[in-house]
Amino acid sequence: GVGEAKEQERAESSRTRMLARLMRISKDKVEKEEQGFSYKKRGMRRSDLERYLSYQMKAVDRESCSTQELVAIHRSEVLSSLSSSPIEDVNKFFEHMTSEFVCPRQEEDAAWQFEHIRCFSIELSSLAVNLRYACTAESCPQMKATDEWMYLCAAHKQPQECSAIDYVIHTLDGTCALLNSNKWFPWNAAIPASSLKYFQSITRRLYRVLSHCFFHHKDIFDDFESKTHLCLRFVAFSKAHDLIPPKLLIIPRSGFLSCVQTSSTSV
């Protein structure tokens, strides 16, 4: 009826606004200072951020840079290694990349994990935007990966079923709110021990976004993965820090390694 149509229109409008807000890098305005650069709470295009970071990388002293800067350097180097030249053995490369996600400054491990999770959630927001037309409340009324896995949304007072796209948006929005919480993460350079428990639950829920996309929207997954290698990096990071039990990593390794440019056809 007319009432249902209006309700559906309001829901779609709400999703669109939510995605638009998630797409903005609201915390990552980079400003030049006397010693390198720092993050400010203003908007900045991702392309501008990448260009600025690329320009600054050579001038940053790894020994004195902040954890945020160190993660930015690491991300740039990983993406460069994935796009620079064909890789002979992707399985060995994946194992090597997993070891590369171990924090080089052990005393800053919590801040290192926090910053990587924050960056991954931003990238997943881009994937959510790519899903907005293919993944709808009608096409995916439940949040599933395989038929064996159906997920309840924890964004409500009591966990309940949500359509896949609502689950994705609620998860990304909840992650953003939690990582910006003054109670649990008052200063991302020094993470309270009581807040570390959230890293596992955040990464498990974010991984579900990737797994739903892989099993239900494979063409979108492959296109996005070939450009960003997000799933490969996310799984390597999660394995490096034991954030997701192996039995829950249901995307086959070949599913994301096949998007890596290789010098042979084997994966």
XYZ file of C-alpha atoms in Angstrom:
267
model
C 0.000 0.000 0.000
C 0.883 3.696 0.059
C 1.970 3.471 3.696
C 4.375 0.610 2.988
C 5.819 2.465 -0.014
C 6.454 5.579 2.084
C 8.036 3.500 4.855
C 10.300 1.786 2.323
C 11.228 5.172 0.844
C 12.092 6.538 4.297
C 14.205 3.457 5.054
C 16.070 3.777 1.753
C 16.629 7.487 2.372
C 17.981 6.694 5.834
C 20.370 4.100 4.397
C 21.587 6.554 1.767
C 22.285 9.236 4.378
C 24.060 6.722 6.601
C 26.278 5.527 3.761
C 27.099 9.084 2.754
C 28.168 9.849 6.318
C 30.229 6.674 6.575
C 31.992 7.511 3.318
C 33.367 10.758 4.730
C 36.708 10.431 6.436
C 35.480 12.555 9.286
C 38.551 12.180 11.468
C 41.339 12.152 8.949
C 42.160 15.703 7.996
C 45.917 15.803 7.689
C 47.732 18.994 8.506
C 51.420 19.679 8.193
C 53.220 20.578 11.391
C 56.796 21.101 12.468
C 57.354 17.365 12.945
C 55.601 15.448 10.169
C 51.824 15.529 10.204
C 48.853 14.883 12.483
C 45.181 13.966 12.133
C 42.447 16.570 12.595
C 38.674 16.236 12.832
C 37.730 17.683 9.471
C 36.718 16.212 6.137
C 39.191 15.268 3.418
C 38.859 13.390 0.162
C 40.520 9.977 0.287
C 42.417 10.722 -2.935
C 43.828 13.910 -1.402
C 44.782 12.011 1.747
C 46.600 9.353 -0.265
C 48.500 11.938 -2.297
C 49.490 13.836 0.812
C 50.667 10.697 2.601
C 52.599 9.547 -0.452
C 54.336 12.933 -0.587
C 55.211 12.821 3.097
C 56.331 9.202 3.388
C 59.942 9.810 2.470
C 60.300 12.525 5.099
C 58.916 10.500 7.996
C 61.370 9.040 10.456
C 60.037 5.617 11.410
C 61.651 5.744 14.809
C 59.943 8.940 15.858
C 56.650 8.824 13.923
C 53.351 8.147 15.659
C 51.488 4.845 15.434
C 48.995 6.438 13.022
C 51.815 7.481 10.737
C 53.437 4.044 11.003
C 50.182 2.331 9.981
C 49.802 4.741 7.056
C 53.326 3.860 5.891
C 52.640 0.148 6.288
C 49.384 0.356 4.342
C 51.057 2.257 1.522
C 53.891 -0.281 1.311
C 51.526 -3.279 1.316
C 49.369 -1.828 -1.469
C 52.487 -0.955 -3.420
C 53.824 -4.511 -3.105
C 50.498 -5.867 -4.366
C 50.427 -3.658 -7.447
C 54.078 -3.183 -8.365
C 54.971 -6.491 -10.013
C 53.604 -10.059 -10.415
C 54.002 -12.293 -7.361
C 55.487 -15.748 -7.932
C 53.993 -17.616 -4.960
C 50.861 -15.974 -3.526
C 50.622 -18.431 -0.618
C 54.131 -17.596 0.571
C 53.373 -13.937 -0.031
C 50.236 -14.207 2.116
C 52.149 -15.831 4.974
C 54.810 -13.131 4.683
C 52.142 -10.429 4.706
C 50.587 -11.942 7.811
C 53.906 -11.606 9.611
C 54.207 -8.034 8.321
C 50.997 -7.116 10.176
C 52.718 -7.746 13.515
C 53.395 -4.391 15.141
C 57.082 -3.429 14.758
C 56.929 -1.603 18.099
C 55.496 -4.141 20.510
C 54.695 -1.596 23.205
C 52.313 0.095 20.743
C 50.546 -3.084 19.618
C 47.104 -2.024 20.882
C 47.278 1.348 19.134
C 48.552 -0.405 15.973
C 45.536 -2.739 15.966
C 43.149 0.130 16.686
C 44.433 2.179 13.762
C 44.292 -0.735 11.328
C 40.719 -1.560 12.367
C 39.754 2.082 11.913
C 41.235 2.120 8.406
C 39.573 -1.180 7.467
C 36.168 0.107 8.593
C 36.573 3.129 6.314
C 37.429 0.896 3.366
C 34.473 -1.377 4.121
C 32.228 1.673 3.939
C 33.283 1.996 0.300
C 32.338 -1.635 -0.267
C 28.951 -0.974 1.361
C 28.332 1.819 -1.140
C 29.099 -0.598 -3.985
C 26.535 -3.013 -2.552
C 23.700 -0.513 -2.210
C 21.880 -1.470 -5.436
C 22.632 -5.203 -5.582
C 22.051 -5.910 -1.886
C 18.579 -4.753 -0.867
C 16.047 -5.705 1.782
C 14.209 -7.631 -0.934
C 17.161 -9.486 -2.469
C 18.876 -10.248 0.860
C 16.258 -10.183 3.646
C 18.634 -11.959 6.054
C 22.309 -11.429 6.820
C 23.870 -14.649 5.604
C 27.185 -15.874 4.308
C 26.625 -19.501 3.333
C 23.289 -21.153 4.125
C 25.025 -22.528 7.206
C 25.680 -19.062 8.642
C 22.972 -16.536 9.488
C 23.893 -13.544 11.647
C 21.809 -11.547 14.110
C 22.338 -7.801 14.289
C 23.750 -6.589 17.616
C 22.791 -2.953 16.996
C 19.482 -3.438 18.811
C 18.640 -3.844 22.507
C 18.234 -7.542 21.786
C 20.066 -9.117 18.815
C 17.609 -9.627 15.983
C 17.397 -10.422 12.287
C 18.106 -7.606 9.846
C 18.316 -7.478 6.100
C 21.908 -7.847 4.946
C 22.300 -4.209 3.880
C 20.886 -2.966 7.195
C 23.221 -5.318 9.057
C 26.172 -3.935 7.088
C 25.208 -0.323 7.780
C 24.434 -0.952 11.451
C 27.769 -2.754 11.884
C 29.794 0.003 10.252
C 27.929 2.696 12.139
C 28.362 0.840 15.438
C 32.058 0.346 14.769
C 32.480 4.045 14.034
C 30.650 4.982 17.245
C 32.678 2.546 19.366
C 36.062 3.580 17.985
C 35.146 7.227 18.629
C 33.902 6.512 22.156
C 35.570 8.687 24.772
C 34.726 6.026 27.339
C 36.453 3.076 25.674
C 38.987 4.797 23.413
C 39.687 8.225 24.913
C 43.087 8.438 23.221
C 44.030 6.155 20.375
C 47.753 6.406 21.140
C 47.195 4.621 24.469
C 44.409 2.038 24.433
C 43.048 1.052 27.874
C 43.469 -2.656 28.638
C 39.735 -2.895 29.343
C 38.998 -1.879 25.725
C 41.078 -4.570 24.017
C 38.196 -7.034 24.319
C 36.313 -5.120 21.626
C 38.871 -5.772 18.888
C 37.769 -9.386 18.409
C 34.056 -8.643 18.260
C 34.616 -5.719 15.862
C 36.779 -7.718 13.462
C 34.386 -10.702 13.478
C 31.453 -8.476 12.539
C 33.406 -6.593 9.894
C 34.524 -9.894 8.399
C 30.871 -10.881 8.007
C 30.436 -7.966 5.622
C 33.184 -9.431 3.433
C 31.819 -12.970 3.682
C 28.284 -11.914 2.717
C 29.648 -10.024 -0.262
C 31.801 -12.985 -1.316
C 29.040 -15.598 -1.169
C 26.114 -13.498 -2.397
C 27.595 -10.733 -4.575
C 30.696 -12.368 -6.005
C 31.035 -10.039 -8.981
C 31.113 -6.980 -6.691
C 33.535 -8.740 -4.347
C 35.940 -9.672 -7.142
C 35.889 -6.197 -8.654
C 36.487 -4.505 -5.297
C 39.120 -7.025 -4.184
C 41.091 -6.748 -7.421
C 41.383 -2.993 -6.824
C 41.919 -2.869 -3.049
C 42.928 -6.373 -1.839
C 40.910 -5.510 1.248
C 39.900 -9.073 2.134
C 43.465 -10.336 1.751
C 44.815 -7.603 4.019
C 41.976 -7.927 6.532
C 42.442 -11.702 6.892
C 46.230 -11.354 7.150
C 45.801 -8.745 9.889
C 43.234 -10.847 11.757
C 45.470 -13.927 11.613
C 48.503 -11.963 12.780
C 46.648 -10.899 15.936
C 44.425 -13.992 16.442
C 41.296 -11.855 16.236
C 39.112 -14.354 14.359
C 39.109 -18.123 15.041
C 40.232 -20.085 11.952
C 36.892 -21.946 11.762
C 35.109 -18.604 11.257
C 37.335 -17.602 8.332
C 34.946 -19.117 5.817
C 36.061 -17.276 2.675
C 38.430 -19.709 0.919
C 41.933 -18.343 0.616
C 41.739 -18.796 -3.153
C 38.755 -16.423 -3.132
C 40.953 -13.414 -2.485
C 44.371 -14.651 -3.570
C 42.973 -15.163 -7.079
C 42.708 -11.361 -7.316
C 46.465 -10.964 -6.865
C 48.549 -10.468 -9.994
C 50.827 -13.502 -10.288
C 53.538 -14.684 -12.606
C 51.901 -18.138 -12.721
C 48.352 -19.402 -12.752
C 48.514 -21.429 -9.540
C 46.962 -20.171 -6.273
